[in-house]
JSON list of C-alpha atoms in Angstrom, two decimals:
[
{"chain": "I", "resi": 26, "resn": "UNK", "atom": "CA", "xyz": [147.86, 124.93, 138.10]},
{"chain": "I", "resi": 27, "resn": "UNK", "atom": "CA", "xyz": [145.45, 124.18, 135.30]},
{"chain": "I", "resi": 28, "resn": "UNK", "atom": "CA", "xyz": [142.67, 121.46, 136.03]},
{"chain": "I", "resi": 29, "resn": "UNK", "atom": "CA", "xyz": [140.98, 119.19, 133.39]},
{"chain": "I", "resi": 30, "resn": "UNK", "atom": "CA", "xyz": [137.15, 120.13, 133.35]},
{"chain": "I", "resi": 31, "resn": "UNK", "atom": "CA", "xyz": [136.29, 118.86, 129.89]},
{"chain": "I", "resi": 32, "resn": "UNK", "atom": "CA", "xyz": [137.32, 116.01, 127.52]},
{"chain": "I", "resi": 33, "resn": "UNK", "atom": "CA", "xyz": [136.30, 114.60, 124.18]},
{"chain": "I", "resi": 34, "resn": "UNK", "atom": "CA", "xyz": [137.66, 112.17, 121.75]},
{"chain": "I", "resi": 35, "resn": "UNK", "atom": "CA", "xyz": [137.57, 113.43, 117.99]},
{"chain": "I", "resi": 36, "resn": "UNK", "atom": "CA", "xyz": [137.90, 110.80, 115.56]},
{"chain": "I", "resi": 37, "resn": "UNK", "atom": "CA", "xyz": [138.78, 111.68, 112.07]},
{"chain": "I", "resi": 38, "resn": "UNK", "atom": "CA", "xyz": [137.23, 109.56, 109.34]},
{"chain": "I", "resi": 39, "resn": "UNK", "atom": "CA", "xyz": [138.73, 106.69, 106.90]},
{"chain": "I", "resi": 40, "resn": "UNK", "atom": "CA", "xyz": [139.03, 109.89, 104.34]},
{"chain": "I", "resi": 41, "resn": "UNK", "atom": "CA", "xyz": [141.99, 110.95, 105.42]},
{"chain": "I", "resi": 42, "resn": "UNK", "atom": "CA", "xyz": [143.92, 113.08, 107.84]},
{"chain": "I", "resi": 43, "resn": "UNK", "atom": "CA", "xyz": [142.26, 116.22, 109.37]},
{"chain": "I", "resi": 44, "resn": "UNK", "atom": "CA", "xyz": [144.28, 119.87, 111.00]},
{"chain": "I", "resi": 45, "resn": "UNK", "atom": "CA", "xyz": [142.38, 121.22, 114.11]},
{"chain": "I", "resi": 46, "resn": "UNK", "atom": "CA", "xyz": [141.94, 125.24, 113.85]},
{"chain": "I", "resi": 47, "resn": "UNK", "atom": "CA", "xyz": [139.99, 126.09, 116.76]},
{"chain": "I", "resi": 48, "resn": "UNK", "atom": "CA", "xyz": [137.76, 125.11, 119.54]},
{"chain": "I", "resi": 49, "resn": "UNK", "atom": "CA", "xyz": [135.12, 128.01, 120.30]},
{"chain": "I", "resi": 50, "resn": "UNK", "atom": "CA", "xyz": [134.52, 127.02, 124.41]},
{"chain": "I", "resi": 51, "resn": "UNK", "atom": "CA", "xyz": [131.68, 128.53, 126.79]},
{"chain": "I", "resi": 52, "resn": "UNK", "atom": "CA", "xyz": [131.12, 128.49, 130.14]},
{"chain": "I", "resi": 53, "resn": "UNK", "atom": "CA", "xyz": [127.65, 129.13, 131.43]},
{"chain": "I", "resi": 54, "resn": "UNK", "atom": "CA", "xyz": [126.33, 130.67, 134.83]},
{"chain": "I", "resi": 55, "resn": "UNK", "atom": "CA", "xyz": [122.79, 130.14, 134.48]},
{"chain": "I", "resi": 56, "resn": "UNK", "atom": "CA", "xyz": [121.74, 128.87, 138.08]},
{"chain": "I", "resi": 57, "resn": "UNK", "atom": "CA", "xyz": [125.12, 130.47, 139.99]},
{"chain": "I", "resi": 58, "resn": "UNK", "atom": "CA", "xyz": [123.87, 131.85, 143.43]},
{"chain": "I", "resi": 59, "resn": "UNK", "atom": "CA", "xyz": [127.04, 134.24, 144.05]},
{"chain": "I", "resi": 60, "resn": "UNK", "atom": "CA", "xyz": [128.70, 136.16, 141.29]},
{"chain": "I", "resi": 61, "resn": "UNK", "atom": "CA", "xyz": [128.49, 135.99, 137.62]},
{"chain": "I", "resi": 62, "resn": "UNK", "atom": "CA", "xyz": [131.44, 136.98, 136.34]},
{"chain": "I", "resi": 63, "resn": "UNK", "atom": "CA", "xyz": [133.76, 134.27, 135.17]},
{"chain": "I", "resi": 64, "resn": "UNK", "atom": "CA", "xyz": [137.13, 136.09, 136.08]},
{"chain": "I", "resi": 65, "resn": "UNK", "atom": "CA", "xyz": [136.12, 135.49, 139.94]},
{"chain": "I", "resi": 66, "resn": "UNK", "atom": "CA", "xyz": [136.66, 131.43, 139.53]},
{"chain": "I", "resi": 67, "resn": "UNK", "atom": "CA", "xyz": [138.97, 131.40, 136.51]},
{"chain": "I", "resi": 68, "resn": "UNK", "atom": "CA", "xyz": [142.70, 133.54, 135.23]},
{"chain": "I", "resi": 69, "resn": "UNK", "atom": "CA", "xyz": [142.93, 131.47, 131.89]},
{"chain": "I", "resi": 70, "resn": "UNK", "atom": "CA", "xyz": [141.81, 128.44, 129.42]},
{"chain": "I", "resi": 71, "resn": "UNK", "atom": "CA", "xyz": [143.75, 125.83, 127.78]},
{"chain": "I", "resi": 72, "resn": "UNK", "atom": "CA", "xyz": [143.29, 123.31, 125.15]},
{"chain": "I", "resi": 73, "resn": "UNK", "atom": "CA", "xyz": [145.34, 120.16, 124.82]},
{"chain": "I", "resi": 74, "resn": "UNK", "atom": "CA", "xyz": [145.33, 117.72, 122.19]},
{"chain": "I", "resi": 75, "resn": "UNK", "atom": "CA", "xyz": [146.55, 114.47, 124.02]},
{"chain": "I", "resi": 76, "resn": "UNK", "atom": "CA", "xyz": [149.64, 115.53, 126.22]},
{"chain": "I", "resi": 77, "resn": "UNK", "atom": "CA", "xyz": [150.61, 118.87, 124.03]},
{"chain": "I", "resi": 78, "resn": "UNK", "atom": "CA", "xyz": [148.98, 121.85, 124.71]},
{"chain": "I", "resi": 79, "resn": "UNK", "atom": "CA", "xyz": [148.08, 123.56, 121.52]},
{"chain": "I", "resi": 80, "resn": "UNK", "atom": "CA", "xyz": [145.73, 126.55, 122.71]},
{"chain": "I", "resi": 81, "resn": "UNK", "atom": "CA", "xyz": [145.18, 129.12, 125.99]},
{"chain": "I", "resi": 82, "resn": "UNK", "atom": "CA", "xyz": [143.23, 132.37, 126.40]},
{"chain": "I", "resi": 83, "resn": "UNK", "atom": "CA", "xyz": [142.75, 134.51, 129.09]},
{"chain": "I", "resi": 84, "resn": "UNK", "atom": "CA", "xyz": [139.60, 134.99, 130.54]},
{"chain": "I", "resi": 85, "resn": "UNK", "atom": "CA", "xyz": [139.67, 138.64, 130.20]},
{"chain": "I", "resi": 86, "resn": "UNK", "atom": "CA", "xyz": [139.28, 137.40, 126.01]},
{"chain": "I", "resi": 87, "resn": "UNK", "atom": "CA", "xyz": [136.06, 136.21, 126.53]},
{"chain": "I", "resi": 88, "resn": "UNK", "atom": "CA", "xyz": [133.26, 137.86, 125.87]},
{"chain": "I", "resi": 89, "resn": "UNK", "atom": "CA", "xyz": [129.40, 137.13, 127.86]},
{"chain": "I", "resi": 90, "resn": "UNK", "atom": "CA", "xyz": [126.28, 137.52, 126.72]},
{"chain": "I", "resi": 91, "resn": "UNK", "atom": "CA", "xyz": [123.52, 136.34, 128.92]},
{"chain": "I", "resi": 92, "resn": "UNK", "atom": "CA", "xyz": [125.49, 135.06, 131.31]},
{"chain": "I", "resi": 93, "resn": "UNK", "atom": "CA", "xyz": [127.17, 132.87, 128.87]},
{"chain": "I", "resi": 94, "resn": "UNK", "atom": "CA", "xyz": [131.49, 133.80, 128.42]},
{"chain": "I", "resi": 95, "resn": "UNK", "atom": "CA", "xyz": [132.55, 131.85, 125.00]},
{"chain": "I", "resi": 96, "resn": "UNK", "atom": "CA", "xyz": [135.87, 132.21, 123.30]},
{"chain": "I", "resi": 97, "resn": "UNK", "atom": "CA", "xyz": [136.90, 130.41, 120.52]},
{"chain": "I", "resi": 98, "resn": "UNK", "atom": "CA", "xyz": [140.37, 129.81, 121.17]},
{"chain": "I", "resi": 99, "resn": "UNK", "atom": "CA", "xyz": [143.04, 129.28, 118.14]},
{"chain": "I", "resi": 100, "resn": "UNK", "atom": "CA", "xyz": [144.85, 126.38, 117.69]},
{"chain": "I", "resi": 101, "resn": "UNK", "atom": "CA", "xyz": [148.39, 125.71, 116.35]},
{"chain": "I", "resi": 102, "resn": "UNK", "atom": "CA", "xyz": [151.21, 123.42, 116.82]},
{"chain": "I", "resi": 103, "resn": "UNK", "atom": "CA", "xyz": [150.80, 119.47, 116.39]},
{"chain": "I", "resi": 104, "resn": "UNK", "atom": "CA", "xyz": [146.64, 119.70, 115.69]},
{"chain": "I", "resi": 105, "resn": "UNK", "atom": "CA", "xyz": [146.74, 116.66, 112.80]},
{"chain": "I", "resi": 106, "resn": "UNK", "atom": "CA", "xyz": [144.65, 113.29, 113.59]},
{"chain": "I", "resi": 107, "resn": "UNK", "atom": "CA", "xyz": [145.16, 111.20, 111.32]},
{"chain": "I", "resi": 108, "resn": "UNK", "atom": "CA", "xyz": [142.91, 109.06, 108.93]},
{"chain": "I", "resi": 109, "resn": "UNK", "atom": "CA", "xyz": [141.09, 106.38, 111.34]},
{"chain": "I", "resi": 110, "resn": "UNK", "atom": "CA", "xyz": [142.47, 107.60, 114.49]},
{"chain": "I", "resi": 111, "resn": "UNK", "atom": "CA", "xyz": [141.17, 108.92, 117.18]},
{"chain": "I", "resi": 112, "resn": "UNK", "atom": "CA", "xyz": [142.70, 112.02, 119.26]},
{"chain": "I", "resi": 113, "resn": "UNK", "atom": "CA", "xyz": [141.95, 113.30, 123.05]},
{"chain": "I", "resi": 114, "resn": "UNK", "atom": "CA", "xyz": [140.91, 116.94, 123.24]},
{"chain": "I", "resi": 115, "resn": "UNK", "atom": "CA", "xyz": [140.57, 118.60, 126.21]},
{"chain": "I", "resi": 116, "resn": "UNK", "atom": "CA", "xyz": [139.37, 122.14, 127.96]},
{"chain": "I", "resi": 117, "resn": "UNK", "atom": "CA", "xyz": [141.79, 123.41, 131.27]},
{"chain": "I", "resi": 118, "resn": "UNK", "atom": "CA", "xyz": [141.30, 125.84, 133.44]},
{"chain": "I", "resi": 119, "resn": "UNK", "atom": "CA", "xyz": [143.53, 127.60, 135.95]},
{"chain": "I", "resi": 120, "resn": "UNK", "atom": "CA", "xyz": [141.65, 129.39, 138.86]},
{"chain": "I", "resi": 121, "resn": "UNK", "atom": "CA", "xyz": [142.40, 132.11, 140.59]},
{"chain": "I", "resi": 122, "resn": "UNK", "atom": "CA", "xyz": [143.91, 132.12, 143.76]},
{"chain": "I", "resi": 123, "resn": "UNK", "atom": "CA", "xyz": [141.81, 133.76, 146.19]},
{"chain": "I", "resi": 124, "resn": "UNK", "atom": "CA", "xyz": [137.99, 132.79, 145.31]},
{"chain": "I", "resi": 125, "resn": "UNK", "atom": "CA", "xyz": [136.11, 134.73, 148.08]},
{"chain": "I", "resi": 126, "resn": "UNK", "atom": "CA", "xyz": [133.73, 132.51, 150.52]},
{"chain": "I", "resi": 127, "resn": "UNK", "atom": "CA", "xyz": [130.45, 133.76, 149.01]},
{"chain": "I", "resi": 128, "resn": "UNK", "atom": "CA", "xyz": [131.00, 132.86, 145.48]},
{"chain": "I", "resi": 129, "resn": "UNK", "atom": "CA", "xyz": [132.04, 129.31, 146.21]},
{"chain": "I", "resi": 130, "resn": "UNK", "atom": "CA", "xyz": [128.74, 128.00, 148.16]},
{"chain": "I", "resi": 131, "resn": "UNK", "atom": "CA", "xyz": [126.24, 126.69, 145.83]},
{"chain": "I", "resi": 132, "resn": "UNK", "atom": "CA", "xyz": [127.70, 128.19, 142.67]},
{"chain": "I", "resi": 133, "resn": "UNK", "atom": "CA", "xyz": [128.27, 125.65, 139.71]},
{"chain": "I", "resi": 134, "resn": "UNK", "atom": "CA", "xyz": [129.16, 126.60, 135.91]},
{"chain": "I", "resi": 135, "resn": "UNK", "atom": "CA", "xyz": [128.59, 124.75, 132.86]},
{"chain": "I", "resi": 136, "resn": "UNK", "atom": "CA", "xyz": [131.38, 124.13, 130.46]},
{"chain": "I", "resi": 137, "resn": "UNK", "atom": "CA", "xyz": [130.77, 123.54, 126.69]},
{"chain": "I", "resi": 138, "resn": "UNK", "atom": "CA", "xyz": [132.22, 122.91, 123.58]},
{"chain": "I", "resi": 139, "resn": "UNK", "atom": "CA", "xyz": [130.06, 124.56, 121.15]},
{"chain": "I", "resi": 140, "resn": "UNK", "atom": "CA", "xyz": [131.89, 123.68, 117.67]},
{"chain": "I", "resi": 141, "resn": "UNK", "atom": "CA", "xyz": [135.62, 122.32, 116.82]},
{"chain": "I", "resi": 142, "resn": "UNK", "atom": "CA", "xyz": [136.93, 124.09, 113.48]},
{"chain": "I", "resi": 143, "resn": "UNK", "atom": "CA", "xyz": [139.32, 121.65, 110.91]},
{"chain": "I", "resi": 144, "resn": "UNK", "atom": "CA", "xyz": [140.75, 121.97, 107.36]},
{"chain": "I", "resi": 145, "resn": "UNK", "atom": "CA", "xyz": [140.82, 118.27, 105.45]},
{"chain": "I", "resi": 146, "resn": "UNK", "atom": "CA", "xyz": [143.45, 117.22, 103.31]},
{"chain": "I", "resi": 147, "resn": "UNK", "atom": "CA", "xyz": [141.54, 119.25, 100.11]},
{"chain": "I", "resi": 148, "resn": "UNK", "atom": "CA", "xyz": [141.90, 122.43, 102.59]},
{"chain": "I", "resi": 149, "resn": "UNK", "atom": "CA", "xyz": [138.10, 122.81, 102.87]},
{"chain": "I", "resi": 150, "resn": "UNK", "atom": "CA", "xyz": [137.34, 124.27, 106.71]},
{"chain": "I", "resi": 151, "resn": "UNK", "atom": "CA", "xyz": [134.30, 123.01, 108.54]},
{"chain": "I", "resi": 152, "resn": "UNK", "atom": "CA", "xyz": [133.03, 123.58, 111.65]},
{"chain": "I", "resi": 153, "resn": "UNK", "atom": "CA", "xyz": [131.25, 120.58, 113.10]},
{"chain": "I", "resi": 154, "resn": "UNK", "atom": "CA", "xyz": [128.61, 121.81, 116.11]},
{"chain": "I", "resi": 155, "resn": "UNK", "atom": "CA", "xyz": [127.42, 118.65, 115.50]},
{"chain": "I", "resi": 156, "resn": "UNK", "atom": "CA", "xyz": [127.97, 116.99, 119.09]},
{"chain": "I", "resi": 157, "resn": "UNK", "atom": "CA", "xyz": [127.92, 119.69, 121.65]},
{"chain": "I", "resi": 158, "resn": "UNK", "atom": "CA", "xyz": [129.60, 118.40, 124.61]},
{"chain": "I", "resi": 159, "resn": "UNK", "atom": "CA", "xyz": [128.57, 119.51, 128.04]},
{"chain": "I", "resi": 160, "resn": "UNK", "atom": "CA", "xyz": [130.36, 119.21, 131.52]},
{"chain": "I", "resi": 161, "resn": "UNK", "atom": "CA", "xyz": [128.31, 120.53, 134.28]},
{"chain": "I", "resi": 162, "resn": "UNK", "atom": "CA", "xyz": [131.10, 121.17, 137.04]},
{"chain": "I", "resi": 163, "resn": "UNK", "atom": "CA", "xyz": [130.35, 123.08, 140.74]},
{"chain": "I", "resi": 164, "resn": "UNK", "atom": "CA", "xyz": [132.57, 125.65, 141.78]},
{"chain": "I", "resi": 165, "resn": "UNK", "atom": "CA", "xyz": [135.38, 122.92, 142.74]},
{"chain": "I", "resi": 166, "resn": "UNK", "atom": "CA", "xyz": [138.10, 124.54, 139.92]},
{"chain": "I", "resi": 167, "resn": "UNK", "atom": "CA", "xyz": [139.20, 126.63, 142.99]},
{"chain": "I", "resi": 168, "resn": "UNK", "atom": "CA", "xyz": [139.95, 123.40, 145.21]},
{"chain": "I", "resi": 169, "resn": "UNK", "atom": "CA", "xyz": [141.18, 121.54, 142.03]},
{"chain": "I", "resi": 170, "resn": "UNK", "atom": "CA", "xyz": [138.51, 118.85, 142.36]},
{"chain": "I", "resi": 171, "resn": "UNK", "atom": "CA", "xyz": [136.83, 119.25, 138.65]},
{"chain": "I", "resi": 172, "resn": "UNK", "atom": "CA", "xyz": [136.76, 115.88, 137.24]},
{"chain": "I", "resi": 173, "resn": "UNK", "atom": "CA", "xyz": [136.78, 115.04, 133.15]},
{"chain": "I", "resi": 174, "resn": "UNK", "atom": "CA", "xyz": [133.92, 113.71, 131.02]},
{"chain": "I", "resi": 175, "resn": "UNK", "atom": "CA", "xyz": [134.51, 112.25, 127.85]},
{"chain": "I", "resi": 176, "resn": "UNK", "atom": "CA", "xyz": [131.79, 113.05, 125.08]},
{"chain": "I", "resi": 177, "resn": "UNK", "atom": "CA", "xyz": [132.61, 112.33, 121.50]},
{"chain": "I", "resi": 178, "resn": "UNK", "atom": "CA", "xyz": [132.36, 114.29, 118.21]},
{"chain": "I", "resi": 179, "resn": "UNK", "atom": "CA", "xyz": [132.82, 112.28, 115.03]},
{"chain": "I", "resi": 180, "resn": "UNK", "atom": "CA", "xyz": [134.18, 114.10, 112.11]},
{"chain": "I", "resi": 181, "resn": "UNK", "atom": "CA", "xyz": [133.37, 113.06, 108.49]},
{"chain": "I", "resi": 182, "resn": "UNK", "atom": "CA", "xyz": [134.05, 115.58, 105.73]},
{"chain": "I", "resi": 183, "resn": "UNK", "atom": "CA", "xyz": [137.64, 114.67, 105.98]},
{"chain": "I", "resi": 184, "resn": "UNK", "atom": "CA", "xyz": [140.20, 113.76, 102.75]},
{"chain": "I", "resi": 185, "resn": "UNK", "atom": "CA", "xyz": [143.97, 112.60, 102.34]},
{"chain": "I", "resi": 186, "resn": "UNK", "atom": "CA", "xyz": [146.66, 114.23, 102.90]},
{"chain": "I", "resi": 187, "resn": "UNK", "atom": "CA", "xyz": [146.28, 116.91, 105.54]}
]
C-alpha cells in the first residue's frame, strides 16, 4: 500500500502548455540512528500527477552516495499541464512489510525533490531545481502515518502547444 510522503503543485506559465519527463527524487539518512540503507523502510517509489500515476521505481534503482539514495524516475502517460493551470505532483512510497524493531526507534529520512524535467510546446527540455522541496518524515512509512506537504515550483520557460 503506497503512502503519500511528498506533494507539490507545479504551475505552468501563461506561455503555454508544458509535458513532464521526469522527477529525479532523494531520500536522505543523515541523522538515522538504526540502519542506513533505504531498502529496510521502503520496496518501491511512485509519482502521481493528480489521481494518475505516471511513474514508479524500485528501490533497488536507486543509487546512494553519502547516505543520500536519488533516482530520477521517468515519466509517461497523461504528464501535460496546461497553460495557466496548476497540477498536483506527488512522491509515494510503499514499505516493506516487516521493518525490524531497531530501525524504527528514532530513525527519520528526508524526502526531496531535487529537479522536475519538462519539454514546452517549442520542445526545448529544462530542468527547473529551482524550488527544492523538502519533507522531513520519521520512520512512520512502515505504520502508514507519513503525512503530505505541499511546496510549490513555478515553471516559466514554457510555450504553446505542448
Amino acid at each position: 500500500n503506497d503512502v503519500k510522503v511528498l506533494g507539490i503543485d507545479i504551475e505552468a506559465s501563461s506561455d503555454g502548455d508544458i509535458a513532464l519527463k521526469s522527477v529525479k527524487v532523494s531520500f536522505d539518512s543523515t541523522g538515522n540512528t538504526g540502519s542506513d540503507n533505504l531498502d529496510d523502510y521502503i520496496d518501491s517509489v511512485s509519482v502521481m500527477l493528480g489521481s494518475t500515476e505516471v511513474g514508479s521505481a524500485d528501490v533497488s534503482d536507486f543509487t546512494e552516495s553519502s547516505g543520500v539514495f536519488s533516482k530520477s524516475i521517468t515519466l509517461s502517460g497523461a504528464t501535460t499541464i496546461r497553460a495557466e493551470e496548476v497540477a498536483k505532483l506527488y512522491i509515494l512510497v510503499s514499505a516493506v512489510g516487516n521493518i525490524d524493531s531497531g530501525d524504527i526507534s528514532g530513525d527519520s529520512w528526508t524526502v526531496d525533490i531535487d529537479n522536475v524535467r519538462f519539454v514546452d510546446g517549442g520542445g526545448v527540455t529544462t530542468t527547473d531545481a529551482g524550488g527544492r522541496c523538502r519533507k522531513y518524515i520519521a520512520v512512520h512509512i512502515g505504520s502508514r502515518r507519513a503525512s503530505e506537504l505541499s511546496g510549490t515550483f513555478a515553471v516559466h520557460e514554457a510555450r504553446q502547444g505542448v
